[in-house]
mmCIF file of C-alpha atoms (C1' of nucleotides) in Angstrom:
data_model
loop_
_atom_site.group_PDB
_atom_site.id
_atom_site.type_symbol
_atom_site.label_atom_id
_atom_site.label_comp_id
_atom_site.label_asym_id
_atom_site.label_seq_id
_atom_site.Cartn_x
_atom_site.Cartn_y
_atom_site.Cartn_z
ATOM 1 C CA MET A 1 43.061 22.993 3.474
ATOM 2 C CA LYS A 2 40.870 23.682 6.603
ATOM 3 C CA SER A 3 41.089 19.657 8.221
ATOM 4 C CA VAL A 4 42.594 16.472 8.022
ATOM 5 C CA TYR A 5 40.616 13.358 8.451
ATOM 6 C CA PRO A 6 42.363 10.100 10.111
ATOM 7 C CA LEU A 7 42.095 7.469 8.229
ATOM 8 C CA LYS A 8 41.638 4.587 9.939
ATOM 9 C CA PRO A 9 45.240 2.198 9.970
ATOM 10 C CA ASP A 10 43.264 -0.684 8.792
ATOM 11 C CA GLN A 11 40.673 1.123 6.320
ATOM 12 C CA PRO A 12 42.173 1.306 2.513
ATOM 13 C CA PHE A 13 40.998 4.393 0.730
ATOM 14 C CA ASN A 14 42.422 5.708 -2.276
ATOM 15 C CA LEU A 15 40.994 9.037 -3.580
ATOM 16 C CA ASP A 16 42.357 8.877 -7.270
ATOM 17 C CA ILE A 17 40.979 5.647 -8.178
ATOM 18 C CA THR A 18 37.699 6.525 -5.946
ATOM 19 C CA LEU A 19 37.116 9.947 -8.151
ATOM 20 C CA SER A 20 38.180 9.027 -11.413
ATOM 21 C CA CYS A 21 36.955 5.543 -11.702
ATOM 22 C CA GLY A 22 33.769 6.796 -14.186
ATOM 23 C CA GLN A 23 31.239 6.285 -10.703
ATOM 24 C CA VAL A 24 31.126 10.614 -10.775
ATOM 25 C CA PHE A 25 31.153 13.060 -13.104
ATOM 26 C CA ARG A 26 31.220 16.366 -11.098
ATOM 27 C CA TRP A 27 34.834 16.382 -9.947
ATOM 28 C CA GLU A 28 38.407 17.506 -11.685
ATOM 29 C CA LYS A 29 41.579 17.293 -10.333
ATOM 30 C CA ARG A 30 43.919 20.374 -10.929
ATOM 31 C CA GLY A 31 47.620 19.011 -9.581
ATOM 32 C CA ASP A 32 46.961 17.240 -6.525
ATOM 33 C CA LEU A 33 43.392 18.766 -5.314
ATOM 34 C CA TRP A 34 40.394 17.048 -6.511
ATOM 35 C CA THR A 35 37.336 19.475 -6.581
ATOM 36 C CA GLY A 36 33.580 18.652 -6.827
ATOM 37 C CA VAL A 37 30.267 20.402 -5.962
ATOM 38 C CA SER A 38 28.371 17.608 -3.807
ATOM 39 C CA ALA A 39 25.196 18.983 -1.467
ATOM 40 C CA GLY A 40 25.351 22.198 -2.884
ATOM 41 C CA ARG A 41 28.446 23.010 -1.729
ATOM 42 C CA VAL A 42 32.158 22.939 -3.524
ATOM 43 C CA ILE A 43 34.382 20.529 -2.169
ATOM 44 C CA SER A 44 38.060 20.213 -2.242
ATOM 45 C CA ILE A 45 40.103 17.681 -1.096
ATOM 46 C CA ARG A 46 43.718 15.713 -1.502
ATOM 47 C CA GLN A 47 45.311 12.876 -0.045
ATOM 48 C CA SER A 48 49.066 12.132 0.762
ATOM 49 C CA GLY A 49 49.229 8.884 1.856
ATOM 50 C CA ARG A 50 47.253 7.724 5.063
ATOM 51 C CA LYS A 51 46.538 12.015 5.229
ATOM 52 C CA ILE A 52 43.229 13.344 3.685
ATOM 53 C CA GLU A 53 43.063 17.190 3.478
ATOM 54 C CA TYR A 54 39.748 18.427 3.065
ATOM 55 C CA SER A 55 37.630 21.738 2.777
ATOM 56 C CA GLY A 56 34.201 22.511 1.983
ATOM 57 C CA CYS A 57 32.296 20.252 4.276
ATOM 58 C CA ASP A 58 32.418 18.792 7.782
ATOM 59 C CA GLU A 59 34.190 15.775 8.708
ATOM 60 C CA GLU A 60 30.636 13.908 9.449
ATOM 61 C CA TYR A 61 29.794 14.462 5.226
ATOM 62 C CA LEU A 62 33.217 13.432 3.971
ATOM 63 C CA GLU A 63 32.687 10.062 6.119
ATOM 64 C CA TYR A 64 29.310 9.874 4.625
ATOM 65 C CA LEU A 65 30.081 10.765 0.701
ATOM 66 C CA PHE A 66 33.116 8.254 0.504
ATOM 67 C CA HIS A 67 31.654 5.853 2.348
ATOM 68 C CA LEU A 68 34.787 5.971 4.984
ATOM 69 C CA ASP A 69 33.113 4.222 7.740
ATOM 70 C CA PHE A 70 32.480 0.971 5.800
ATOM 71 C CA ASP A 71 34.443 -1.986 6.198
ATOM 72 C CA LEU A 72 35.941 -2.118 2.863
ATOM 73 C CA GLU A 73 38.513 -4.600 3.758
ATOM 74 C CA SER A 74 35.806 -7.476 4.766
ATOM 75 C CA VAL A 75 33.618 -6.916 1.427
ATOM 76 C CA ILE A 76 36.951 -7.353 -0.303
ATOM 77 C CA GLY A 77 37.131 -10.465 1.838
ATOM 78 C CA SER A 78 33.778 -11.673 1.108
ATOM 79 C CA PHE A 79 34.456 -12.025 -2.829
ATOM 80 C CA SER A 80 34.948 -15.431 -3.869
ATOM 81 C CA THR A 81 38.683 -15.743 -4.911
ATOM 82 C CA ASP A 82 39.811 -16.262 -8.011
ATOM 83 C CA GLU A 83 42.796 -14.616 -9.660
ATOM 84 C CA TYR A 84 41.190 -12.233 -11.631
ATOM 85 C CA ILE A 85 38.718 -10.154 -9.016
ATOM 86 C CA GLY A 86 42.234 -10.753 -6.720
ATOM 87 C CA GLU A 87 44.460 -8.865 -9.182
ATOM 88 C CA ALA A 88 41.593 -6.272 -9.762
ATOM 89 C CA VAL A 89 41.259 -5.552 -6.032
ATOM 90 C CA GLU A 90 44.946 -5.160 -5.567
ATOM 91 C CA ARG A 91 45.608 -2.890 -8.544
ATOM 92 C CA TYR A 92 42.595 -0.647 -7.548
ATOM 93 C CA ARG A 93 42.797 -1.065 -3.571
ATOM 94 C CA GLY A 94 41.193 1.713 -1.798
ATOM 95 C CA LEU A 95 38.412 1.869 -4.553
ATOM 96 C CA ARG A 96 35.323 3.083 -2.696
ATOM 97 C CA VAL A 97 31.610 2.736 -3.961
ATOM 98 C CA MET A 98 30.831 6.353 -3.016
ATOM 99 C CA ARG A 99 27.174 7.682 -1.927
ATOM 100 C CA GLN A 100 25.579 9.767 -4.211
ATOM 101 C CA ASP A 101 22.588 12.063 -3.846
ATOM 102 C CA PRO A 102 19.755 9.521 -5.481
ATOM 103 C CA TRP A 103 18.335 12.441 -7.714
ATOM 104 C CA GLU A 104 21.818 13.660 -8.945
ATOM 105 C CA CYS A 105 22.398 9.930 -9.510
ATOM 106 C CA LEU A 106 19.299 9.500 -11.551
ATOM 107 C CA LEU A 107 19.754 12.397 -13.645
ATOM 108 C CA SER A 108 23.696 11.283 -14.111
ATOM 109 C CA TYR A 109 22.665 7.919 -15.277
ATOM 110 C CA LEU A 110 19.943 9.083 -17.278
ATOM 111 C CA CYS A 111 22.166 11.196 -19.360
ATOM 112 C CA ALA A 112 24.984 8.493 -19.289
ATOM 113 C CA GLN A 113 23.264 6.207 -21.491
ATOM 114 C CA ASN A 114 24.663 5.560 -25.280
ATOM 115 C CA THR A 115 27.411 7.905 -24.900
ATOM 116 C CA GLY A 116 31.120 8.101 -22.788
ATOM 117 C CA ILE A 117 32.312 10.093 -19.972
ATOM 118 C CA PRO A 118 34.024 13.214 -21.119
ATOM 119 C CA ASN A 119 29.756 13.719 -22.933
ATOM 120 C CA ILE A 120 28.254 13.017 -19.392
ATOM 121 C CA LYS A 121 30.299 15.488 -18.035
ATOM 122 C CA ARG A 122 29.316 18.036 -20.497
ATOM 123 C CA MET A 123 25.640 17.598 -20.268
ATOM 124 C CA LEU A 124 25.906 17.668 -16.277
ATOM 125 C CA GLY A 125 27.768 20.495 -16.380
ATOM 126 C CA ASN A 126 25.784 22.240 -19.322
ATOM 127 C CA MET A 127 23.029 21.580 -17.170
ATOM 128 C CA ALA A 128 24.459 23.013 -14.035
ATOM 129 C CA VAL A 129 25.516 26.173 -15.407
ATOM 130 C CA MET A 130 21.861 27.300 -16.814
ATOM 131 C CA ASN A 131 19.495 25.467 -13.996
ATOM 132 C CA GLY A 132 21.511 25.416 -11.299
ATOM 133 C CA LYS A 133 22.027 27.766 -8.379
ATOM 134 C CA LYS A 134 25.411 29.777 -8.432
ATOM 135 C CA ILE A 135 27.744 29.076 -5.372
ATOM 136 C CA VAL A 136 30.762 31.562 -4.144
ATOM 137 C CA GLN A 137 32.658 29.647 -1.875
ATOM 138 C CA GLY A 138 36.272 30.540 -0.740
ATOM 139 C CA GLY A 139 37.211 32.200 -3.682
ATOM 140 C CA GLN A 140 35.832 29.804 -5.903
ATOM 141 C CA GLU A 141 32.727 29.892 -8.448
ATOM 142 C CA ALA A 142 30.329 26.826 -9.011
ATOM 143 C CA TYR A 143 27.073 25.627 -9.868
ATOM 144 C CA ALA A 144 25.073 23.585 -7.913
ATOM 145 C CA PHE A 145 23.264 20.473 -9.383
ATOM 146 C CA PRO A 146 19.914 21.269 -10.462
ATOM 147 C CA GLY A 147 16.923 20.247 -8.422
ATOM 148 C CA ALA A 148 13.756 18.366 -10.171
ATOM 149 C CA GLU A 149 11.494 21.065 -10.004
ATOM 150 C CA ASP A 150 14.218 23.496 -11.581
ATOM 151 C CA LEU A 151 14.719 21.408 -14.548
ATOM 152 C CA SER A 152 10.806 20.342 -14.921
ATOM 153 C CA ARG A 153 10.269 24.115 -15.529
ATOM 154 C CA ARG A 154 12.694 24.153 -18.452
ATOM 155 C CA CYS A 155 11.567 21.072 -20.753
ATOM 156 C CA ASP A 156 12.390 19.944 -23.991
ATOM 157 C CA ALA A 157 14.054 23.249 -25.983
ATOM 158 C CA ASP A 158 16.158 24.406 -23.350
ATOM 159 C CA LEU A 159 17.570 21.169 -21.943
ATOM 160 C CA LYS A 160 18.610 20.349 -25.619
ATOM 161 C CA GLY A 161 20.891 23.378 -25.358
ATOM 162 C CA CYS A 162 22.785 21.229 -23.250
ATOM 163 C CA SER A 163 24.007 18.522 -25.608
ATOM 164 C CA THR A 164 21.486 16.472 -23.817
ATOM 165 C CA GLY A 165 20.348 15.056 -27.271
ATOM 166 C CA TYR A 166 17.567 12.937 -27.639
ATOM 167 C CA ARG A 167 17.470 12.351 -23.885
ATOM 168 C CA SER A 168 15.970 16.030 -23.227
ATOM 169 C CA GLY A 169 12.337 14.196 -23.275
ATOM 170 C CA TYR A 170 13.284 11.798 -20.993
ATOM 171 C CA ILE A 171 14.721 14.151 -18.393
ATOM 172 C CA CYS A 172 11.892 16.649 -18.603
ATOM 173 C CA ARG A 173 9.299 13.803 -17.905
ATOM 174 C CA THR A 174 11.275 12.366 -15.159
ATOM 175 C CA SER A 175 12.033 15.644 -13.800
ATOM 176 C CA SER A 176 8.146 16.464 -13.451
ATOM 177 C CA MET A 177 7.452 12.973 -11.784
ATOM 178 C CA ILE A 178 10.220 13.704 -9.099
ATOM 179 C CA ALA A 179 8.852 16.859 -8.752
ATOM 180 C CA ASP A 180 5.896 15.867 -8.027
ATOM 181 C CA ASP A 181 6.491 13.147 -5.376
ATOM 182 C CA PRO A 182 9.091 14.377 -2.763
ATOM 183 C CA GLY A 183 8.762 11.014 -1.079
ATOM 184 C CA TRP A 184 9.878 9.102 -4.019
ATOM 185 C CA ALA A 185 13.418 8.198 -2.701
ATOM 186 C CA ASP A 186 12.114 6.913 0.798
ATOM 187 C CA ARG A 187 9.850 4.695 -1.279
ATOM 188 C CA ILE A 188 12.535 2.960 -3.050
ATOM 189 C CA ARG A 189 14.538 2.610 -0.301
ATOM 190 C CA SER A 190 12.340 1.020 1.537
ATOM 191 C CA LEU A 191 11.944 -2.065 -1.038
ATOM 192 C CA ASP A 192 14.167 -5.006 -1.518
ATOM 193 C CA TYR A 193 16.229 -5.011 -4.735
ATOM 194 C CA THR A 194 14.036 -6.392 -7.126
ATOM 195 C CA GLY A 195 10.854 -4.092 -6.322
ATOM 196 C CA ALA A 196 13.355 -1.105 -6.111
ATOM 197 C CA ARG A 197 14.614 -1.664 -9.676
ATOM 198 C CA LYS A 198 10.897 -2.485 -10.778
ATOM 199 C CA GLU A 199 9.908 0.967 -9.711
ATOM 200 C CA ILE A 200 13.045 3.025 -10.788
ATOM 201 C CA MET A 201 12.388 1.412 -14.399
ATOM 202 C CA LYS A 202 9.149 3.199 -14.355
ATOM 203 C CA TYR A 203 10.913 6.805 -14.686
ATOM 204 C CA PRO A 204 11.126 7.551 -19.096
ATOM 205 C CA GLY A 205 14.973 6.471 -20.050
ATOM 206 C CA VAL A 206 15.628 4.534 -17.095
ATOM 207 C CA GLY A 207 15.947 0.404 -18.382
ATOM 208 C CA ARG A 208 18.224 -2.107 -16.640
ATOM 209 C CA LYS A 209 21.418 -0.841 -16.972
ATOM 210 C CA VAL A 210 20.758 2.617 -15.917
ATOM 211 C CA ALA A 211 18.630 1.120 -12.925
ATOM 212 C CA ASP A 212 21.049 -1.032 -12.104
ATOM 213 C CA CYS A 213 23.543 2.444 -11.263
ATOM 214 C CA ILE A 214 21.090 4.213 -9.479
ATOM 215 C CA LEU A 215 20.692 1.298 -7.190
ATOM 216 C CA LEU A 216 24.443 1.055 -6.643
ATOM 217 C CA PHE A 217 25.663 4.671 -6.291
ATOM 218 C CA GLY A 218 22.432 6.539 -5.347
ATOM 219 C CA PHE A 219 21.114 3.676 -2.941
ATOM 220 C CA GLN A 220 23.437 1.442 -1.746
ATOM 221 C CA PHE A 221 21.974 -1.527 -3.179
ATOM 222 C CA TYR A 222 25.149 -3.944 -3.414
ATOM 223 C CA GLU A 223 23.863 -6.870 -5.303
ATOM 224 C CA SER A 224 22.936 -4.240 -7.497
ATOM 225 C CA PHE A 225 25.548 -5.524 -11.165
ATOM 226 C CA PRO A 226 25.152 -2.983 -13.773
ATOM 227 C CA VAL A 227 25.937 -4.775 -17.350
ATOM 228 C CA ASP A 228 27.291 -1.801 -19.510
ATOM 229 C CA VAL A 229 29.340 -2.960 -22.831
ATOM 230 C CA TRP A 230 32.758 -2.976 -21.137
ATOM 231 C CA ILE A 231 31.633 -5.164 -18.467
ATOM 232 C CA ARG A 232 30.118 -7.576 -20.767
ATOM 233 C CA ARG A 233 33.658 -7.828 -22.543
ATOM 234 C CA ILE A 234 35.349 -8.582 -19.207
ATOM 235 C CA MET A 235 32.848 -10.874 -17.782
ATOM 236 C CA ASN A 236 33.034 -12.683 -20.843
ATOM 237 C CA ASP A 237 36.935 -12.849 -21.156
ATOM 238 C CA LEU A 238 37.069 -13.618 -17.685
ATOM 239 C CA TYR A 239 34.370 -15.569 -16.675
ATOM 240 C CA GLY A 240 32.922 -16.979 -20.298
ATOM 241 C CA THR A 241 29.435 -15.495 -19.444
ATOM 242 C CA GLY A 242 28.345 -15.016 -22.870
ATOM 243 C CA ASN A 243 28.742 -14.148 -26.308
ATOM 244 C CA PRO A 244 30.653 -10.988 -26.756
ATOM 245 C CA ALA A 245 29.119 -9.430 -29.798
ATOM 246 C CA GLY A 246 25.986 -8.003 -31.333
ATOM 247 C CA PRO A 247 23.469 -6.152 -29.591
ATOM 248 C CA LEU A 248 22.959 -6.784 -25.434
ATOM 249 C CA SER A 249 20.060 -9.184 -24.886
ATOM 250 C CA GLU A 250 17.947 -9.014 -21.809
ATOM 251 C CA ARG A 251 18.277 -12.637 -21.588
ATOM 252 C CA ASP A 252 22.373 -11.942 -21.984
ATOM 253 C CA TYR A 253 22.117 -8.946 -19.397
ATOM 254 C CA ASP A 254 20.499 -11.256 -16.653
ATOM 255 C CA ARG A 255 22.523 -14.204 -17.225
ATOM 256 C CA ILE A 256 25.339 -12.059 -16.970
ATOM 257 C CA ALA A 257 24.435 -10.062 -13.793
ATOM 258 C CA ASP A 258 22.963 -13.027 -11.994
ATOM 259 C CA PHE A 259 26.484 -14.723 -12.692
ATOM 260 C CA GLY A 260 28.076 -11.564 -10.623
ATOM 261 C CA ARG A 261 25.781 -12.164 -7.955
ATOM 262 C CA GLU A 262 26.419 -15.827 -7.463
ATOM 263 C CA HIS A 263 29.864 -15.903 -7.927
ATOM 264 C CA PHE A 264 30.897 -12.622 -5.893
ATOM 265 C CA GLY A 265 28.208 -12.878 -3.591
ATOM 266 C CA ASN A 266 26.116 -10.112 -1.646
ATOM 267 C CA TYR A 267 28.586 -7.410 -2.917
ATOM 268 C CA ALA A 268 28.768 -7.900 -6.372
ATOM 269 C CA GLY A 269 28.283 -4.384 -7.110
ATOM 270 C CA TYR A 270 31.192 -3.841 -5.325
ATOM 271 C CA ALA A 271 33.326 -6.275 -7.141
ATOM 272 C CA GLN A 272 31.733 -4.771 -10.357
ATOM 273 C CA GLU A 273 33.433 -1.593 -9.950
ATOM 274 C CA TYR A 274 36.644 -3.444 -9.234
ATOM 275 C CA LEU A 275 36.723 -4.818 -12.865
ATOM 276 C CA PHE A 276 35.139 -1.806 -14.298
ATOM 277 C CA ALA A 277 37.952 -0.400 -13.432
ATOM 278 C CA GLY A 278 40.321 -2.067 -15.279
ATOM 279 C CA ARG A 279 38.144 -1.242 -18.388
ATOM 280 C CA GLN A 280 39.624 -0.043 -21.611
ATOM 281 C "C1'" DG B 1 9.491 -13.215 -26.442
ATOM 282 C "C1'" DA B 2 13.085 -11.903 -29.801
ATOM 283 C "C1'" DT B 3 15.054 -8.718 -33.155
ATOM 284 C "C1'" DA B 4 16.030 -4.171 -35.833
ATOM 285 C "C1'" DC B 5 15.699 0.221 -36.030
ATOM 286 C "C1'" DT B 6 15.617 5.045 -34.478
ATOM 287 C "C1'" DC B 7 17.295 8.586 -31.006
ATOM 288 C "C1'" DC B 8 21.830 12.277 -31.111
ATOM 289 C "C1'" DT B 9 26.299 13.727 -29.758
ATOM 290 C "C1'" DC B 10 30.802 13.115 -29.591
ATOM 291 C "C1'" DC B 11 35.165 11.378 -31.624
ATOM 292 C "C1'" DC B 12 38.286 9.542 -34.440
ATOM 293 C "C1'" DC B 13 40.121 8.405 -38.891
ATOM 294 C "C1'" DC B 14 40.519 9.160 -43.658
ATOM 295 C "C1'" DA C 1 38.570 20.654 -43.937
ATOM 296 C "C1'" DG C 2 34.886 18.267 -43.934
ATOM 297 C "C1'" DG C 3 32.354 13.912 -44.285
ATOM 298 C "C1'" DG C 4 31.820 9.160 -42.849
ATOM 299 C "C1'" DG C 5 31.722 5.473 -39.436
ATOM 300 C "C1'" DG C 6 31.534 4.092 -34.794
ATOM 301 C "C1'" DA C 7 29.869 4.056 -29.570
ATOM 302 C "C1'" DG C 8 26.772 4.058 -26.464
ATOM 303 C "C1'" DG C 9 21.167 2.259 -23.735
ATOM 304 C "C1'" DA C 10 16.285 2.714 -24.145
ATOM 305 C "C1'" DG C 11 12.114 2.570 -26.432
ATOM 306 C "C1'" DT C 12 8.674 1.127 -29.982
ATOM 307 C "C1'" DA C 13 7.256 -1.316 -33.953
#
DNA sequence: GATACTCCTCCCCC
DNA sequence: AGGGGGAGGAGTA
């Protein structure tokens, strides 16, 4: 390990929980060492207590990626205190919402519809190997996440070989739109949550849930409160927000998300991650 | 405006 | 062993 990051004493951080809670899909743990590809670099990182050792990027990027410059303590303190969120915050102390690259995040959650985490990892891994640049770094070999231009050139047939299934059509069309519009992310960033959500739902394959994930993980809109089947169940169990069975209607989705925002406040999306971490 | 069905892959259970 | 059923969101009819 090349470098050591000095964690600030009043700032909780838990690397394991942060990387395994289901927000990112291209990180693997071997022994106590996590390795992932981010911004075209292979990054390795381990934590022992208050010590973070890492290699493959500079301190500035590490801080940026894991949001270590963010006052997590006061965010947690801003949740209205009830026993359920209190327990989740205690159990998953140090979980941080990472700052993902908007494009990688968009494509990741496009793939994430209608499937589980192992399969999402498989799809993204396949796409990287087949379409991404090979990186050789420090004796390790890895593949960068492919750009929108890379994917838009290899539509449909090729993408199906990545086990993306019916999503290949969405990936193809969305890639083309993004490849032709380099300012897309800045435009979304300049809007408020509601406007940004509307805008991002114009991409084929992006509905409410996928949009909310992208806005939370790729654009740091913390009022975004993604509702998937897990969160729906949890919110129903804990707060009685709606009917737990049958297909999730748009009305139910909005009711649960609005409740989340009212109950947890401006950082509802952060609260959502703490609740989601406790799913099973 | 709400409901039902399809899209595809993986995984689990028999 | 191989097949059937369920899980998981978005889009369309």
